CSV table of C-alpha atoms and ligand atoms in Angstrom, one decimal:
chain,number,residue,atom,x,y,z
A,1,MET,CA,361.0,155.0,-8.2
A,2,VAL,CA,358.7,156.7,-10.7
A,3,GLN,CA,361.3,157.2,-13.5
A,4,ASP,CA,359.7,154.6,-15.7
A,5,VAL,CA,356.4,156.4,-15.8
A,6,THR,CA,357.4,160.1,-15.4
A,7,ASP,CA,357.9,160.7,-19.1
A,8,LYS,CA,354.7,159.0,-20.1
A,9,LEU,CA,352.7,161.2,-17.7
A,10,GLN,CA,353.9,164.5,-19.2
A,11,THR,CA,351.0,164.8,-21.6
A,12,PHE,CA,348.6,165.4,-18.6
A,13,ARG,CA,348.5,168.9,-17.1
A,14,ARG,CA,345.6,168.8,-14.7
A,15,VAL,CA,344.6,165.5,-13.0
A,16,LEU,CA,341.7,164.9,-10.7
A,17,VAL,CA,342.4,162.2,-8.1
A,18,THR,CA,339.2,161.0,-6.3
A,19,GLY,CA,339.8,159.4,-2.9
A,20,GLY,CA,343.3,160.9,-2.8
A,21,ALA,CA,343.2,161.2,1.0
A,22,GLY,CA,342.9,157.4,1.3
A,23,PHE,CA,345.6,154.7,1.3
A,24,ILE,CA,346.4,154.1,-2.4
A,25,GLY,CA,345.1,157.4,-3.6
A,26,SER,CA,347.6,159.4,-1.3
A,27,HIS,CA,350.5,157.3,-2.7
A,28,PHE,CA,349.3,158.1,-6.2
A,29,VAL,CA,349.3,161.8,-5.4
A,30,ARG,CA,352.9,161.5,-4.4
A,31,LEU,CA,353.7,159.7,-7.6
A,32,LEU,CA,352.0,162.5,-9.7
A,33,LEU,CA,353.9,165.1,-7.8
A,34,ALA,CA,357.2,163.3,-8.3
A,35,ALA,CA,356.4,163.1,-12.0
A,36,GLY,CA,356.0,166.9,-12.1
A,37,ILE,CA,352.3,167.1,-12.9
A,38,SER,CA,351.5,170.8,-12.8
A,39,GLU,CA,348.1,170.6,-11.2
A,40,ILE,CA,346.7,167.8,-9.0
A,41,ARG,CA,343.2,168.1,-7.6
A,42,VAL,CA,342.2,165.8,-4.8
A,43,LEU,CA,338.4,165.2,-4.3
A,44,ASP,CA,337.7,163.3,-1.1
A,45,LYS,CA,334.8,163.2,1.3
A,46,LEU,CA,337.1,162.4,4.2
A,47,THR,CA,335.0,159.4,5.5
A,48,TYR,CA,336.4,157.5,8.4
A,49,ALA,CA,339.0,156.1,5.9
A,50,GLY,CA,340.1,159.5,4.5
A,51,ASN,CA,342.9,161.3,6.4
A,52,LEU,CA,344.6,164.6,5.5
A,53,ALA,CA,347.6,163.3,7.5
A,54,ASN,CA,348.2,160.9,4.5
A,55,LEU,CA,349.0,164.0,2.5
A,56,ALA,CA,350.7,166.0,5.2
A,57,ASP,CA,353.7,167.1,3.0
A,58,GLU,CA,351.9,167.1,-0.3
A,59,LEU,CA,349.2,169.6,0.6
A,60,SER,CA,351.7,172.4,1.0
A,61,ALA,CA,352.9,171.9,-2.6
A,62,PRO,CA,351.5,174.5,-5.0
A,63,ALA,CA,350.6,171.8,-7.5
A,64,VAL,CA,348.1,170.1,-5.1
A,65,THR,CA,344.6,171.4,-4.3
A,66,PHE,CA,342.4,169.6,-1.9
A,67,ILE,CA,338.6,169.7,-2.2
A,68,GLN,CA,336.4,168.1,0.4
A,69,GLY,CA,333.4,166.7,-1.3
A,70,ASP,CA,331.3,163.6,-2.1
A,71,ILE,CA,331.7,161.9,-5.5
A,72,ALA,CA,327.9,161.3,-5.5
A,73,ASP,CA,327.3,165.1,-5.4
A,74,PRO,CA,327.1,166.4,-9.0
A,75,LYS,CA,327.9,170.0,-8.0
A,76,ALA,CA,331.0,169.1,-6.0
A,77,VAL,CA,332.1,166.8,-8.8
A,78,ALA,CA,331.6,169.5,-11.5
A,79,ALA,CA,333.6,172.1,-9.5
A,80,ALA,CA,336.4,169.6,-9.0
A,81,MET,CA,336.6,168.3,-12.5
A,82,ALA,CA,336.2,171.4,-14.6
A,83,GLY,CA,339.3,171.9,-16.7
A,84,CYS,CA,340.9,168.5,-15.9
A,85,ASP,CA,342.3,166.4,-18.7
A,86,ALA,CA,342.4,163.1,-16.7
A,87,VAL,CA,340.6,161.5,-13.8
A,88,VAL,CA,342.0,158.7,-11.7
A,89,HIS,CA,339.1,157.4,-9.6
A,90,PHE,CA,340.0,155.8,-6.3
A,91,ALA,CA,337.2,157.0,-4.0
A,92,ALA,CA,335.2,154.1,-2.6
A,93,GLU,CA,334.0,152.3,0.4
A,94,THR,CA,336.6,149.6,0.5
A,95,HIS,CA,336.3,147.2,3.5
A,96,VAL,CA,334.6,143.8,2.9
A,97,ASP,CA,333.7,143.3,6.6
A,98,ARG,CA,332.0,146.7,6.7
A,99,ALA,CA,330.1,145.8,3.5
A,100,ILE,CA,328.8,142.7,5.0
A,101,LEU,CA,327.6,144.6,8.1
A,102,GLU,CA,326.1,147.5,6.1
A,103,PRO,CA,326.0,147.4,2.3
A,104,ALA,CA,324.1,150.6,1.5
A,105,PRO,CA,327.0,153.1,1.6
A,106,PHE,CA,328.9,150.8,-0.8
A,107,ILE,CA,326.1,151.1,-3.4
A,108,GLN,CA,325.8,154.9,-2.8
A,109,THR,CA,329.5,155.7,-3.3
A,110,ASN,CA,330.9,152.9,-5.4
A,111,VAL,CA,328.0,152.6,-7.9
A,112,LEU,CA,326.1,155.9,-7.8
A,113,GLY,CA,329.2,158.0,-7.1
A,114,THR,CA,331.0,156.4,-10.0
A,115,GLN,CA,328.1,157.2,-12.3
A,116,VAL,CA,328.1,160.9,-11.3
A,117,LEU,CA,331.9,161.0,-12.1
A,118,LEU,CA,331.4,159.4,-15.5
A,119,ASN,CA,328.7,161.9,-16.4
A,120,ALA,CA,330.9,164.8,-15.5
A,121,ALA,CA,333.8,163.3,-17.4
A,122,LEU,CA,331.7,163.2,-20.5
A,123,ALA,CA,330.6,166.8,-20.0
A,124,TYR,CA,334.1,168.0,-19.5
A,125,HIS,CA,335.6,165.9,-22.3
A,126,VAL,CA,338.4,164.4,-20.2
A,127,ARG,CA,341.0,162.7,-22.2
A,128,ARG,CA,341.4,159.7,-19.9
A,129,PHE,CA,339.3,158.2,-17.0
A,130,VAL,CA,341.0,155.5,-15.0
A,131,HIS,CA,338.5,153.5,-12.9
A,132,VAL,CA,340.5,151.8,-10.1
A,133,SER,CA,338.9,148.5,-9.4
A,134,THR,CA,339.8,145.2,-7.7
A,135,ASP,CA,340.5,141.6,-8.4
A,136,GLU,CA,337.6,140.8,-6.1
A,137,VAL,CA,335.1,141.3,-8.9
A,138,TYR,CA,336.1,137.9,-10.4
A,139,GLY,CA,335.1,136.2,-7.1
A,140,GLU,CA,337.2,133.3,-5.9
A,141,VAL,CA,339.8,131.8,-8.2
A,142,LEU,CA,340.6,128.4,-6.7
A,143,VAL,CA,343.3,127.4,-9.2
A,144,GLY,CA,345.5,129.3,-11.7
A,145,ALA,CA,344.9,132.9,-12.5
A,146,VAL,CA,342.2,134.7,-14.5
A,147,ASN,CA,342.6,137.1,-17.3
A,148,GLU,CA,340.4,140.2,-18.1
A,149,ALA,CA,337.9,138.1,-20.1
A,150,ALA,CA,336.9,136.0,-17.1
A,151,PRO,CA,333.3,136.2,-15.9
A,152,LEU,CA,332.5,138.5,-13.0
A,153,ARG,CA,331.4,136.5,-9.9
A,154,PRO,CA,331.5,138.9,-7.0
A,155,ARG,CA,330.5,137.2,-3.7
A,156,ASN,CA,330.2,140.1,-1.2
A,157,PRO,CA,328.5,143.5,-1.4
A,158,TYR,CA,331.8,145.4,-1.7
A,159,ALA,CA,332.9,143.3,-4.7
A,160,ALA,CA,329.4,143.4,-6.2
A,161,SER,CA,329.4,147.2,-6.0
A,162,LYS,CA,332.8,147.4,-7.6
A,163,ALA,CA,331.7,145.0,-10.4
A,164,ALA,CA,328.7,147.2,-11.1
A,165,ALA,CA,330.9,150.3,-11.2
A,166,ASP,CA,333.3,148.5,-13.6
A,167,LEU,CA,330.5,147.7,-16.0
A,168,LEU,CA,329.1,151.2,-15.8
A,169,ALA,CA,332.5,152.6,-16.6
A,170,LEU,CA,332.9,150.3,-19.6
A,171,SER,CA,329.4,151.1,-20.8
A,172,TYR,CA,330.4,154.8,-20.9
A,173,TYR,CA,333.1,153.8,-23.4
A,174,ALA,CA,330.8,151.6,-25.5
A,175,SER,CA,327.8,154.0,-25.4
A,176,TYR,CA,329.5,157.5,-25.4
A,177,GLY,CA,333.1,156.9,-26.4
A,178,LEU,CA,334.4,158.1,-23.0
A,179,PRO,CA,338.1,157.0,-22.9
A,180,VAL,CA,337.8,154.8,-19.8
A,181,VAL,CA,340.4,152.4,-18.6
A,182,VAL,CA,339.6,149.9,-15.8
A,183,THR,CA,342.3,148.5,-13.5
A,184,ARG,CA,341.7,145.4,-11.3
A,185,GLY,CA,344.4,145.4,-8.6
A,186,ALA,CA,345.2,142.7,-6.1
A,187,ASN,CA,345.4,143.0,-2.3
A,188,THR,CA,347.5,146.1,-1.6
A,189,TYR,CA,349.6,146.8,1.5
A,190,GLY,CA,352.1,149.4,2.7
A,191,PRO,CA,352.4,152.6,4.8
A,192,TYR,CA,349.2,154.6,5.4
A,193,GLN,CA,346.8,151.7,5.1
A,194,HIS,CA,343.8,151.9,7.5
A,195,PRO,CA,344.3,149.6,10.5
A,196,GLU,CA,341.0,147.8,9.6
A,197,LYS,CA,342.8,145.7,6.9
A,198,LEU,CA,344.6,142.5,7.7
A,199,ILE,CA,348.3,143.5,7.5
A,200,PRO,CA,348.1,146.9,9.4
A,201,LEU,CA,345.6,145.3,11.9
A,202,ALA,CA,348.0,142.5,12.7
A,203,ILE,CA,351.0,144.9,13.1
A,204,THR,CA,349.1,147.4,15.2
A,205,ASN,CA,347.4,144.8,17.4
A,206,VAL,CA,350.8,143.3,18.3
A,207,LEU,CA,352.2,146.8,19.0
A,208,GLU,CA,349.2,147.4,21.3
A,209,GLY,CA,349.8,144.0,23.0
A,210,LYS,CA,346.5,142.5,21.5
A,211,PRO,CA,346.0,139.2,19.8
A,212,VAL,CA,345.7,138.9,16.0
A,213,PRO,CA,342.3,137.6,14.8
A,214,ILE,CA,342.5,135.2,11.8
A,215,TYR,CA,339.2,134.2,10.2
A,216,GLY,CA,338.5,130.5,9.8
A,217,ASP,CA,341.5,128.3,9.1
A,218,GLY,CA,343.7,131.1,7.8
A,219,LEU,CA,344.4,129.2,4.6
A,220,GLN,CA,342.7,131.8,2.3
A,221,GLU,CA,345.1,133.1,-0.2
A,222,ARG,CA,345.7,136.6,-1.5
A,223,ASP,CA,348.2,138.1,-3.9
A,224,TRP,CA,350.1,140.8,-2.0
A,225,LEU,CA,350.9,143.9,-4.1
A,226,PHE,CA,353.1,146.7,-2.6
A,227,VAL,CA,351.3,150.0,-2.8
A,228,THR,CA,354.0,151.8,-4.9
A,229,ASP,CA,353.9,149.0,-7.4
A,230,HIS,CA,350.1,149.3,-7.6
A,231,CYS,CA,350.4,153.1,-8.2
A,232,ARG,CA,353.0,152.6,-10.9
A,233,ALA,CA,350.7,150.1,-12.6
A,234,ILE,CA,347.8,152.7,-12.5
A,235,ALA,CA,350.2,155.3,-14.0
A,236,PHE,CA,351.0,152.9,-16.9
A,237,ALA,CA,347.3,152.4,-17.5
A,238,LEU,CA,346.7,156.1,-17.3
A,239,ALA,CA,349.5,156.9,-19.8
A,240,ASP,CA,349.3,153.9,-22.2
A,241,GLY,CA,346.2,151.9,-21.5
A,242,GLN,CA,343.8,151.4,-24.4
A,243,PRO,CA,340.4,153.1,-24.0
A,244,GLY,CA,337.7,150.5,-23.2
A,245,GLN,CA,340.3,148.0,-21.9
A,246,ILE,CA,340.7,146.3,-18.5
A,247,TYR,CA,344.1,145.7,-16.9
A,248,ASN,CA,344.7,143.2,-14.1
A,249,ILE,CA,347.4,144.1,-11.6
A,250,GLY,CA,348.9,141.2,-9.7
A,251,ALA,CA,352.3,140.7,-8.1
A,252,GLY,CA,352.6,136.9,-8.0
A,253,ASN,CA,353.0,137.1,-4.2
A,254,HIS,CA,350.4,134.5,-3.2
A,255,ARG,CA,350.4,133.8,0.5
A,256,PRO,CA,347.9,132.1,2.8
A,257,ASN,CA,346.7,134.6,5.5
A,258,ARG,CA,348.3,132.5,8.2
A,259,GLU,CA,351.7,132.8,6.6
A,260,VAL,CA,351.3,136.6,6.2
A,261,VAL,CA,350.5,136.9,9.9
A,262,ARG,CA,353.4,134.6,10.9
A,263,ALA,CA,355.8,136.6,8.8
A,264,ILE,CA,354.6,139.8,10.6
A,265,LEU,CA,355.0,138.1,14.0
A,266,ARG,CA,358.6,137.1,13.1
A,267,LEU,CA,359.5,140.6,12.1
A,268,LEU,CA,358.1,141.8,15.5
A,269,HIS,CA,360.0,139.0,17.4
A,270,CYS,CA,356.7,137.4,18.5
A,271,SER,CA,355.6,133.7,18.6
A,272,ASP,CA,352.5,132.3,16.8
A,273,GLU,CA,350.7,132.3,20.2
A,274,TRP,CA,349.6,135.9,19.3
A,275,ILE,CA,347.2,134.4,16.8
A,276,THR,CA,343.6,133.8,17.7
A,277,TYR,CA,341.5,131.8,15.2
A,278,VAL,CA,337.9,133.2,15.1
A,279,THR,CA,334.7,132.5,13.3
A,280,ASP,CA,335.1,132.9,9.5
A,281,ARG,CA,333.9,135.9,7.4
A,282,PRO,CA,330.6,135.0,5.8
A,283,GLY,CA,331.1,134.1,2.1
A,284,HIS,CA,334.8,134.4,2.6
A,285,ASP,CA,336.6,134.1,-0.8
A,286,ARG,CA,339.2,131.4,-0.6
A,287,ARG,CA,341.6,132.7,-3.1
A,288,TYR,CA,342.2,135.6,-5.6
A,289,ALA,CA,344.6,135.4,-8.5
A,290,VAL,CA,344.8,137.6,-11.6
A,291,ASP,CA,347.0,137.3,-14.6
A,292,PRO,CA,348.7,140.8,-15.3
A,293,GLN,CA,350.0,139.9,-18.8
A,294,ALA,CA,348.1,142.8,-20.5
A,295,LEU,CA,349.6,145.4,-18.2
A,296,MET,CA,353.1,143.8,-18.4
A,297,ALA,CA,352.8,144.2,-22.2
A,298,LEU,CA,352.7,148.0,-21.5
A,299,GLY,CA,356.1,147.6,-19.7
A,300,TRP,CA,355.0,147.5,-16.1
A,301,ARG,CA,356.7,145.0,-13.6
A,302,PRO,CA,356.3,144.8,-9.9
A,303,THR,CA,359.5,145.8,-8.2
A,304,VAL,CA,359.1,145.2,-4.5
A,305,SER,CA,359.3,141.7,-3.1
A,306,PHE,CA,356.8,140.6,-0.5
A,307,GLU,CA,359.6,140.2,2.1
A,308,GLU,CA,361.0,143.7,1.4
A,309,GLY,CA,357.5,145.3,1.3
A,310,LEU,CA,356.5,143.7,4.5
A,311,ARG,CA,359.7,144.7,6.3
A,312,GLN,CA,359.2,148.4,5.2
A,313,THR,CA,355.5,148.3,6.2
A,314,VAL,CA,356.2,146.9,9.7
A,315,ALA,CA,359.0,149.4,10.2
A,316,TRP,CA,356.7,152.3,9.2
A,317,TYR,CA,353.9,151.3,11.6
A,318,GLN,CA,356.5,150.9,14.4
A,319,GLN,CA,357.6,154.5,13.7
A,320,ARG,CA,354.3,156.1,13.1
A,321,ARG,CA,352.2,155.4,16.2
A,322,ASP,CA,351.2,159.0,16.0
A,323,TRP,CA,349.4,158.2,12.7
A,324,TRP,CA,347.6,155.0,13.6
A,325,GLU,CA,346.9,155.3,17.3
A,326,PRO,CA,344.2,157.9,16.9
A,327,MET,CA,342.6,155.9,14.1
A,328,LYS,CA,342.1,152.9,16.4
A,329,GLN,CA,340.0,155.0,18.8
A,330,GLY,CA,336.3,156.2,18.4
A,331,GLU,CA,334.8,155.1,15.2
A,332,PHE,CA,337.1,152.2,14.7
A,333,ALA,CA,336.6,150.9,18.2
A,334,ALA,CA,332.8,150.9,17.6
A,335,TYR,CA,333.2,149.1,14.3
A,336,ALA,CA,335.7,146.6,15.7
A,337,ALA,CA,333.3,145.7,18.6
A,338,ARG,CA,330.6,145.0,16.0
A,339,ASN,CA,332.8,143.0,13.7
A,340,TYR,CA,334.9,141.0,16.1
A,341,GLY,CA,332.5,141.0,19.1
A,342,SER,CA,330.2,138.5,17.5
A,343,ARG,CA,333.0,136.1,16.4
A,344,GLN,CA,333.8,133.1,18.5
A,345,ARG,CA,337.3,131.8,19.2
A,346,MET,CA,337.9,128.6,17.3
A,347,GLY,CA,340.4,127.0,19.8
B,401,LIG,P1,340.7,153.7,1.4
B,401,LIG,O1,339.5,153.1,2.1
B,401,LIG,O2,342.0,153.7,2.1
B,401,LIG,O3,340.4,155.1,0.9
B,401,LIG,C1,339.2,155.5,0.2
B,401,LIG,C2,339.1,157.0,0.1
B,401,LIG,O4,337.9,157.4,-0.6
B,401,LIG,C3,339.1,157.7,1.5
B,401,LIG,O5,340.0,158.8,1.5
B,401,LIG,C4,337.7,158.2,1.6
B,401,LIG,O6,337.5,159.4,2.4
B,401,LIG,C5,337.3,158.4,0.1
B,401,LIG,N1,335.8,158.3,-0.1
B,401,LIG,C6,335.0,157.4,0.3
B,401,LIG,N2,333.7,157.7,-0.1
B,401,LIG,C7,333.8,158.8,-0.8
B,401,LIG,C8,332.9,159.6,-1.4
B,401,LIG,N3,331.5,159.3,-1.4
B,401,LIG,N4,333.3,160.8,-2.0
B,401,LIG,C9,334.6,161.1,-2.0
B,401,LIG,N5,335.5,160.4,-1.4
B,401,LIG,C10,335.2,159.3,-0.8
B,401,LIG,O7,340.8,152.8,0.0
B,401,LIG,P2,342.1,152.2,-0.7
B,401,LIG,O8,342.4,150.9,-0.1
B,401,LIG,O9,343.1,153.2,-0.9
B,401,LIG,O10,341.4,151.8,-2.1
B,401,LIG,C11,341.3,152.8,-3.1
B,401,LIG,C12,340.7,152.2,-4.4
B,401,LIG,O11,341.5,151.1,-4.8
B,401,LIG,C13,339.3,151.7,-4.1
B,401,LIG,O12,338.5,152.0,-5.3
B,401,LIG,C14,339.4,150.2,-4.0
B,401,LIG,O13,338.3,149.5,-4.4
B,401,LIG,C15,340.6,150.0,-4.9
B,401,LIG,N6,341.4,148.8,-4.5
B,401,LIG,C16,341.9,148.7,-3.3
B,401,LIG,C17,342.8,147.6,-3.0
B,401,LIG,C18,343.3,147.4,-1.6
B,401,LIG,O14,343.8,146.3,-1.3
B,401,LIG,N7,343.3,148.3,-0.7
B,401,LIG,C19,343.1,146.6,-4.0
B,401,LIG,C20,342.5,146.8,-5.3
B,401,LIG,C21,341.7,147.9,-5.5
B,402,LIG,O1,341.7,141.9,-3.4
B,402,LIG,C1,341.6,143.3,-3.3
B,402,LIG,C2,340.9,143.7,-2.1
B,402,LIG,O2,341.7,143.5,-1.0
B,402,LIG,C3,340.5,145.2,-2.2
B,402,LIG,O3,339.6,145.4,-3.3
B,402,LIG,C4,339.8,145.6,-0.9
B,402,LIG,O4,339.4,147.0,-0.9
B,402,LIG,C5,340.7,145.3,0.3
B,402,LIG,O5,340.1,145.6,1.5
B,402,LIG,C6,341.2,143.9,0.2
B,402,LIG,O6,340.1,143.0,0.6
B,402,LIG,P1,340.3,141.7,1.5
B,402,LIG,O7,339.0,141.3,2.1
B,402,LIG,O8,341.1,140.6,0.8
B,402,LIG,O9,341.2,142.4,2.6
B,402,LIG,P2,341.3,142.3,4.2
B,402,LIG,O10,342.6,143.0,4.6
B,402,LIG,O11,340.0,142.7,4.8
B,402,LIG,O12,341.5,140.8,4.5
B,402,LIG,C7,342.6,140.0,3.9
B,402,LIG,C8,342.4,138.6,4.3
B,402,LIG,O13,342.6,138.5,5.7
B,402,LIG,C9,341.0,138.1,4.0
B,402,LIG,O14,341.1,136.7,3.6
B,402,LIG,C10,340.3,138.1,5.3
B,402,LIG,C11,341.4,137.9,6.3
B,402,LIG,N1,341.3,138.6,7.6
B,402,LIG,C12,341.0,140.0,7.6
B,402,LIG,C13,340.9,140.7,8.8
B,402,LIG,C14,340.5,142.1,8.8
B,402,LIG,C15,341.4,137.9,8.8
B,402,LIG,O15,341.7,136.7,8.8
B,402,LIG,N2,341.3,138.6,10.0
B,402,LIG,C16,341.0,140.0,10.0
B,402,LIG,O16,340.9,140.5,11.2
């Protein structure tokens, strides 16, 4: 799976992965291990979204060191980054619905935390800093697909915080020559994704015998990118991306939310009656679509079809109730009551 990037990564000896106990970050740690990177440091605060169980096998590998710490804490960051030749920065508050309920943690981690990391990267002369960002920074793209030169029009506090962080990262290249590369990935899905996000929420709700809430008319479109394809794309950007450049990551798997949920229901042998249409997300972006030509010019291609990725994802959540059932208790239950409790059924 990582053969096409393994050779390219050999020039890096010690890589810091922020947010490596989260969804995409934990898959990226697996990719680095498989590529034979000799030292992988994971810096993660272990917020509600971080989970050491995502790295259950990897943490026993001698190459992997886990450090619990906040990216907004300069001391923790300095200790984690000293001696690293590359940083791949995933750590963030990532859920749009939570950002709408409470934006402050998004500014603290996504903006201020990124600036602390950038400062440390300058001090330690890292050879490459990959800032992992999102297609949401462009705002909604109603037709076609945008390239990296498109204006930033974020429309929710999460997207705005990521756009601010992107611009800060790029400013460190322009002002100080820090070798920054920014990636802007599409909606990612696969094993180990927190059940707050649409695909795992739908699968786990059905497995619990609960309805699946769809916001508004369910015709909002996202481009669904399987998590290992997203990680390979980041590895290409790490190895071969040009400093100061941005790379969009899209898979060309555009689907309306309603179709995504119906496909999950079919895989679970359930009818559409499991769907409940509820009040829309405020400021809900209708469609995201990015053009990944620049990354494809480096040799990257998505390899997992949406049908195959979704089949693997549903099977994983069916097998790993031990992983997600505890996550749907406590903190998540309180958040879900706040997020979904105020939404009305739309018929
Ligand atoms: P996630 O929410 O699953 O994981 C985030 C991780 O960051 C968690 O382990 C959490 O503990 C850690 N974290 C949060 N605040 C921290 C802090 N202050 N200090 C240290 N660690 C902290 O996120 P994800 O879905 O894996 O996303 C990872 C990155 O990829 C994010 O930057 C996100 O913006 C970006 N991204 C995500 C998607 C997607 O669809 N999931 C798509 C494009 C880009
Ligand atoms: O586009 C990349 C972004 O994708 C990432 O940057 C974010 O970190 C990630 O969370 C994701 O954002 P979205 O808002 O697109 O993902 P989410 O899974 O929350 O929602 C996907 C779509 O499904 C969106 O149109 C809202 C809708 N939705 C979501 C939930 C949780 C529902 O209809 N019902 C729901 O219960």
